[in-house]
Tab-separated table of C-alpha atoms and ligand atoms in Angstrom:
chain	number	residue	atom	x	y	z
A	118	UNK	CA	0.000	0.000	0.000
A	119	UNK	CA	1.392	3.096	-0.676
A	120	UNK	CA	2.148	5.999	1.963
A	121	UNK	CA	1.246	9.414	1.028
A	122	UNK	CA	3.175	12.468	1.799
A	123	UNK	CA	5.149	12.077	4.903
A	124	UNK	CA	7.426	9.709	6.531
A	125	UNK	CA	6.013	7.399	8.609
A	126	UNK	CA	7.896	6.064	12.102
A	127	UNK	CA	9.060	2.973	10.631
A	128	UNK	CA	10.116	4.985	7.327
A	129	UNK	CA	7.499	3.342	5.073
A	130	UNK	CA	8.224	3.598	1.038
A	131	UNK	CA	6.561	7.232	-0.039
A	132	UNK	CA	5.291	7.813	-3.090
A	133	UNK	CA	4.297	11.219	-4.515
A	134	UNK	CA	0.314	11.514	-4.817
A	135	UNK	CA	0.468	13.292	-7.932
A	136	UNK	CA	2.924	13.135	-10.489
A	137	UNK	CA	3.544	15.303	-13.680
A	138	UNK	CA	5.387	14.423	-17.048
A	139	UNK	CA	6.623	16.308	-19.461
A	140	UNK	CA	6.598	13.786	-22.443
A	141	UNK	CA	9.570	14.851	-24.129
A	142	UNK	CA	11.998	13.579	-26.873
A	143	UNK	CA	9.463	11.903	-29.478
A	144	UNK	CA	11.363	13.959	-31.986
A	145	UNK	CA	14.556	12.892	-31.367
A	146	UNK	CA	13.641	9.329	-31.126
A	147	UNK	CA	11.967	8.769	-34.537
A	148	UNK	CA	15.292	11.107	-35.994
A	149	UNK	CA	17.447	8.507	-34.391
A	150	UNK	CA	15.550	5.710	-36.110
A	151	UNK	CA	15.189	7.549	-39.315
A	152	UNK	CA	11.566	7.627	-38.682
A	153	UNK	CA	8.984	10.671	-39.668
A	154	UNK	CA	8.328	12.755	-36.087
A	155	UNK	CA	4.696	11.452	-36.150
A	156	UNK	CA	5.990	7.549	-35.535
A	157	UNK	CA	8.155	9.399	-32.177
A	158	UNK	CA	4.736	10.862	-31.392
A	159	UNK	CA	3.049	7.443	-32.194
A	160	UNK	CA	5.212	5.758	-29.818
A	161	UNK	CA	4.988	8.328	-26.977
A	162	UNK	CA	1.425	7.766	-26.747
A	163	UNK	CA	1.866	4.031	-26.625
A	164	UNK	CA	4.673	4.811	-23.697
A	165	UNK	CA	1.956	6.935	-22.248
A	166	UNK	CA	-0.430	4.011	-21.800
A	167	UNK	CA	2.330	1.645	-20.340
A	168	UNK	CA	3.009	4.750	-17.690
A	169	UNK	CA	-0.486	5.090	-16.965
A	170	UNK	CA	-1.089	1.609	-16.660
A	171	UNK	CA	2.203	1.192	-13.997
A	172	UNK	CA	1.000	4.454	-11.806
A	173	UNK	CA	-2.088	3.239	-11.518
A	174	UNK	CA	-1.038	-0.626	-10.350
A	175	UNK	CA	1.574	1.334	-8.176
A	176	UNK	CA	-1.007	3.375	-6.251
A	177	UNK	CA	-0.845	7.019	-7.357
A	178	UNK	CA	-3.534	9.063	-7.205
A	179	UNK	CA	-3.175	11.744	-9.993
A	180	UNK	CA	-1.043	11.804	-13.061
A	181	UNK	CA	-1.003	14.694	-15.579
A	182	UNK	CA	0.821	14.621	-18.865
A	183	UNK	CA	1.924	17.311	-21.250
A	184	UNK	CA	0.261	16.354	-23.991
A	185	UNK	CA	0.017	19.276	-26.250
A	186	UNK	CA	1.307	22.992	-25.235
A	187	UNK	CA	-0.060	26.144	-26.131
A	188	UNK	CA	2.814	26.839	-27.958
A	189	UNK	CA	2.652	23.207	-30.149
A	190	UNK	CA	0.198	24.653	-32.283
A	191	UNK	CA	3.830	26.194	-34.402
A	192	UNK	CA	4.573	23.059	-35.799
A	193	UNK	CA	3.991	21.893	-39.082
A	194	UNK	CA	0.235	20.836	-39.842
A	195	UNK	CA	0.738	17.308	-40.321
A	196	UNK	CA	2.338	17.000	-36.937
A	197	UNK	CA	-0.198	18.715	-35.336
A	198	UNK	CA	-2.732	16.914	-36.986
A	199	UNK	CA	-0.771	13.573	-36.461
A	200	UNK	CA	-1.444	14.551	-32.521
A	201	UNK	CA	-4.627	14.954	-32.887
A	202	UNK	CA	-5.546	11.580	-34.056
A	203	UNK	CA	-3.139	9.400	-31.800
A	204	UNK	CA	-5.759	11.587	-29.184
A	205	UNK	CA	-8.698	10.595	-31.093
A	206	UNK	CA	-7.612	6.917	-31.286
A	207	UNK	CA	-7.175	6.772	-27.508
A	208	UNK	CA	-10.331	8.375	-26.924
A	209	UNK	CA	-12.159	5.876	-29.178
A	210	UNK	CA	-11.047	3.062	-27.904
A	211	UNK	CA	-12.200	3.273	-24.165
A	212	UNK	CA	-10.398	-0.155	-22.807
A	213	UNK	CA	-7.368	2.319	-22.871
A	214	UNK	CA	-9.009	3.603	-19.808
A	215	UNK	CA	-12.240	2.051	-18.606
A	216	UNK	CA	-10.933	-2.123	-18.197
A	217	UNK	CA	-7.862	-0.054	-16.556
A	218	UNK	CA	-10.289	1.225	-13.984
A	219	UNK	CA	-8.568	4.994	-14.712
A	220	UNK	CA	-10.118	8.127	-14.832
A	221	UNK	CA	-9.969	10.431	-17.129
A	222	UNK	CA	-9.635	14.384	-17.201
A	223	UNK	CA	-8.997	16.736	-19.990
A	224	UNK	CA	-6.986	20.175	-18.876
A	225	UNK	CA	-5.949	23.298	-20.962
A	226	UNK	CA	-8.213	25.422	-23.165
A	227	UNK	CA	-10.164	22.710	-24.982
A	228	UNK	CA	-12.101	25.062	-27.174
A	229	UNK	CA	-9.783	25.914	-29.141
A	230	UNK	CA	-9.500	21.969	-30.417
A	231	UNK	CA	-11.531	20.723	-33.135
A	232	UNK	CA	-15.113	19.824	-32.157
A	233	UNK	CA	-14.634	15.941	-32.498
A	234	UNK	CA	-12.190	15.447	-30.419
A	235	UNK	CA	-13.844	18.282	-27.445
A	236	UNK	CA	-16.836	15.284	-27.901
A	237	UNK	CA	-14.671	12.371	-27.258
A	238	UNK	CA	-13.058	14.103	-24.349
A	239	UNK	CA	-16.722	14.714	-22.896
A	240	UNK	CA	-17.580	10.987	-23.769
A	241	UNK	CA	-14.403	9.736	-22.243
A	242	UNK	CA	-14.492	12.284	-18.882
A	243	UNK	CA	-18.433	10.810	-18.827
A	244	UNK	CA	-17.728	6.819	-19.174
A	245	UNK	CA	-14.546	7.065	-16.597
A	246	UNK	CA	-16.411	9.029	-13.864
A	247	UNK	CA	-16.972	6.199	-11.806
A	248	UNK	CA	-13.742	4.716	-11.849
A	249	UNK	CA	-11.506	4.108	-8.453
A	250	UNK	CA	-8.013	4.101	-9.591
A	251	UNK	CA	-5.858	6.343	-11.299
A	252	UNK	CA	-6.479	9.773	-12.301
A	253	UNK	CA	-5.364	10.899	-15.294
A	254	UNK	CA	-5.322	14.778	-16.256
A	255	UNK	CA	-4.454	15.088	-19.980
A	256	UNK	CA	-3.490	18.712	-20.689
A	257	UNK	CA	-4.230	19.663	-24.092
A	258	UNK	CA	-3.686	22.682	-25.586
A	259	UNK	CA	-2.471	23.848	-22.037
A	260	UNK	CA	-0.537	26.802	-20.930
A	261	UNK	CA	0.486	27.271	-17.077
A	262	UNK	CA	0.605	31.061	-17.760
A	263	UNK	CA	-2.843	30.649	-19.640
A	264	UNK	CA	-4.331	28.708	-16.889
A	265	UNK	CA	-3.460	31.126	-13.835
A	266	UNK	CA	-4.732	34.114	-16.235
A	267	UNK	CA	-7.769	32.270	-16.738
A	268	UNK	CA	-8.062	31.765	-13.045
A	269	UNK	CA	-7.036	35.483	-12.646
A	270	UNK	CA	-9.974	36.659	-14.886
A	271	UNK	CA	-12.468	34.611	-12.990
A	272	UNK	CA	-11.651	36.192	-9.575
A	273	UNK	CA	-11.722	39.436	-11.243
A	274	UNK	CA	-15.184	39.367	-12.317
A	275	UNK	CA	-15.774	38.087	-8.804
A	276	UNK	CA	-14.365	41.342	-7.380
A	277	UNK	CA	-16.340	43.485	-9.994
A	278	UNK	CA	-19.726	41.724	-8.910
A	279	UNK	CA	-18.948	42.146	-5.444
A	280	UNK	CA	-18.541	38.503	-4.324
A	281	UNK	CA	-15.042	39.246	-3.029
A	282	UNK	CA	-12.769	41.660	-1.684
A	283	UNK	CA	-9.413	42.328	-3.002
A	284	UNK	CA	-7.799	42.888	0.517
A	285	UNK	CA	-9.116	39.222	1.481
A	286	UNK	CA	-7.711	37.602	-1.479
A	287	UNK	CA	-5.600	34.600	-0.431
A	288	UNK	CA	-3.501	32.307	-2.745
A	289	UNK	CA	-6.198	29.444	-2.044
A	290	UNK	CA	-8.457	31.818	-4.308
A	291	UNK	CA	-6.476	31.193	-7.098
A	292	UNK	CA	-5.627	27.529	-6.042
A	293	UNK	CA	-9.527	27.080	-6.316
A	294	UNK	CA	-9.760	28.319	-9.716
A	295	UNK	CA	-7.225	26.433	-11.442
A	296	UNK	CA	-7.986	23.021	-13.409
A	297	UNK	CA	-6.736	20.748	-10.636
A	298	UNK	CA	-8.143	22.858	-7.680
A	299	UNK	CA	-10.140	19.617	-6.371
A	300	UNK	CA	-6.529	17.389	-6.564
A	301	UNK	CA	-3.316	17.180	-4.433
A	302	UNK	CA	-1.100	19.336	-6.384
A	303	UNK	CA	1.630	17.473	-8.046
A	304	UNK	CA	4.443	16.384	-5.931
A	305	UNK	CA	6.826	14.899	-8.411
A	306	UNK	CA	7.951	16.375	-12.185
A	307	UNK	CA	9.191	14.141	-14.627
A	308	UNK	CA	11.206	15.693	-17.566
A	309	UNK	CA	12.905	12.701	-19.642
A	310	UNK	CA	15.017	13.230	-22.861
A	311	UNK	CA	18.201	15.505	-21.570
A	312	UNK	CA	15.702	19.080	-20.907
A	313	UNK	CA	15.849	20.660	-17.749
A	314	UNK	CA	12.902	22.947	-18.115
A	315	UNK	CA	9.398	23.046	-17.152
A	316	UNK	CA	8.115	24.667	-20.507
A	317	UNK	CA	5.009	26.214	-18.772
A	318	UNK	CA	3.940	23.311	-17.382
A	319	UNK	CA	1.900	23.821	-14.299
A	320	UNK	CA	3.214	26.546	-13.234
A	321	UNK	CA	1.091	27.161	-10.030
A	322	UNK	CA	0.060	23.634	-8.832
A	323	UNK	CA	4.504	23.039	-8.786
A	324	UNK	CA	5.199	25.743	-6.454
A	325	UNK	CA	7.124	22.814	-4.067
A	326	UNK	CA	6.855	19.776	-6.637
A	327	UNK	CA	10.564	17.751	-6.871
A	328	UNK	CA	12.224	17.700	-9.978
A	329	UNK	CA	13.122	14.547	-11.907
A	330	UNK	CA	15.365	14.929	-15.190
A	331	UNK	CA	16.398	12.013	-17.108
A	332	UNK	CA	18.622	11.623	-20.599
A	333	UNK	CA	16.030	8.892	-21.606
A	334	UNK	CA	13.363	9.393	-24.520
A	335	UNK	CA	9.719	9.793	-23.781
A	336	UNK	CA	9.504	6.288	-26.035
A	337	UNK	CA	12.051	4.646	-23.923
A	338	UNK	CA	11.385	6.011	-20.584
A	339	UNK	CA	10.345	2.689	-19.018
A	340	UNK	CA	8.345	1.170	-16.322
A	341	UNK	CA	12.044	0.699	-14.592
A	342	UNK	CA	12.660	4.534	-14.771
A	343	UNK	CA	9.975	5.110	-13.525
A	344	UNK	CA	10.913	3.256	-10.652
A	345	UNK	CA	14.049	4.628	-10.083
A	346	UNK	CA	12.914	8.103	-10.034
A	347	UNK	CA	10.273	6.763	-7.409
A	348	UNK	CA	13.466	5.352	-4.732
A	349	UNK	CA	15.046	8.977	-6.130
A	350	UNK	CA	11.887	10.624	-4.663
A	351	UNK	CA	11.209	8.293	-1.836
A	352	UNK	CA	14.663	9.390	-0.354
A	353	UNK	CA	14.191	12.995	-0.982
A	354	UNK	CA	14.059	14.790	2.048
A	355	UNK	CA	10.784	17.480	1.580
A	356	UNK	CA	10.733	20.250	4.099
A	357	UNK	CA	8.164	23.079	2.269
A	358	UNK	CA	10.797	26.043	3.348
A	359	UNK	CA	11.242	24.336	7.273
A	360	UNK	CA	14.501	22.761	8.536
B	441	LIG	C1	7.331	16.542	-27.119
B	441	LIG	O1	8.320	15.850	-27.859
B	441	LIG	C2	6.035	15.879	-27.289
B	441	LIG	C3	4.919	16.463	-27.793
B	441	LIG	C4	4.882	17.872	-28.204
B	441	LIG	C5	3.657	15.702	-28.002
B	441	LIG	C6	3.375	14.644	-26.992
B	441	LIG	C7	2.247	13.846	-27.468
B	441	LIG	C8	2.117	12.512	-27.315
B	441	LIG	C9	3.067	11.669	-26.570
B	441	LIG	C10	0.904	11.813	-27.891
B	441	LIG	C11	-0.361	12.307	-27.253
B	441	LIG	C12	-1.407	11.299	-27.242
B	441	LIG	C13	-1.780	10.608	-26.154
B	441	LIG	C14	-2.873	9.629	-26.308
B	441	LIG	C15	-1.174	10.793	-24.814
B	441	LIG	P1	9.048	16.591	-29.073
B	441	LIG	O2	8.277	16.325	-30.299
B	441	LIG	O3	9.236	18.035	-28.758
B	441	LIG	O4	10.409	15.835	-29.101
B	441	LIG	P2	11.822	16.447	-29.564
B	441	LIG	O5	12.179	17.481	-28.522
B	441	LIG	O6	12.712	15.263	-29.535
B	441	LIG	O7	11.630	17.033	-30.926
């Protein structure tokens, strides 16, 4: 069973609640196999499913993957495009998630994608709602900076109508307002392939997150990384700012 958060007296394993990944390296991968971009991208999503499948027989609560940035939208068409459909072929086929008991969450600003895929997200979000294990947040078309102006706006128009008081404002007004304000925020950041950056990727919610870099391809990064990065965290001493 896995222990959540803090040490325990007889210095159980811990393992972070909610974990973040930065799917990186797809590129790179195909280019070292000579390979078009799309079959890196191809193979990243069929990493992605392995992950999922290993955090959620491990015990974590929340994972959230960089699956398409704000800023992705610059690359060529057929990439993009490419991107969209391994999403749509996920989404379609719902034994990715539902036989894996894991449920599924869509983060970013989804109207900007096309109208198919914002249906297969609500279908998918709909037919996981019930499901016990795993939660998976799949940002899409997600900035960090985007997000906490979004949640910005909202409190705004809050203020304007009267609801709140800009002397009162706390940081747990924006916390509220982001996409993961009902989840743990994420505890552990995963960046494989050689990048030691965090791209806009939850920007907020990672305020006191550990960082995890690896030299390892999204494609490659295995169920074994995975677990070494886990005894890398699990020995990680995590004092918030305290001694
Ligand atoms: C970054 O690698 C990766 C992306 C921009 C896309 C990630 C998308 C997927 C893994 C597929 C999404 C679908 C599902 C179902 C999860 P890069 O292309 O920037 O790699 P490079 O730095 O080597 O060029």
């Amino acid at each position: 069973m896995a222990i959540f958060g803090k040490k325990t007296a007889n210095d159980e394993r811990i393992l972070p609640e909610h974990i973040g990944i930065i799917m990186d390296g797809n590129g790179r991968w195909a280019k070292k196999r000579m390979l078009p971009r799309t079959a890196g991208h191809a193979a990243g999503s069929e990493n992605f499913k392995t992950i999922a499948r290993h955090c959620n027989k491990l015990g974590i609560k929340y994972l959230t993957v960089y699956a398409f940035s704000t800023e992705n939208w610059r690359r060529p068409k057929e990439e993009v495009d490419a991107i969209m459909d391994l999403l749509r072929k996920y989404l379609k086929d719902s034994t990715n998630f539902k036989s894996e008991n894991i449920k599924l969450r869509f983060i970013g600003e989804l109207d900007a994608l096309p109208e198919d895929i914002k249906e297969l997200m609500k279908q998918a979000e709909f037919d996981s709602k019930d499901a016990t294990g795993l939660v998976v947040n799949m940002a899409v078309n997600y900035g960090g900076r985007a997000e906490i102006l979004h949640a910005v706006k909202e409190i705004a128009n809050e203020v304007k109508n009267g609801e709140k008081n800009p002397e009162d404002l706390t940081e747990d007004d924006i916390s509220a307002k982001i996409y993961t304000s009902e989840q743990s925020e994420p505890d552990f950041i995963i960046r494989p392939s050689g990048e030691y950056r965090l791209s806009n990727f939850l920007v907020w919610q990672s305020a006191y997150a550990e960082f995890w870099y690896s030299d390892v391809l999204w494609p490659d990064f295995s169920t074994k990384d995975l677990d070494k990065a886990l005894e890398d965290f699990n020995k990680r001493n995590r004092r918030f700012g305290g001694v």
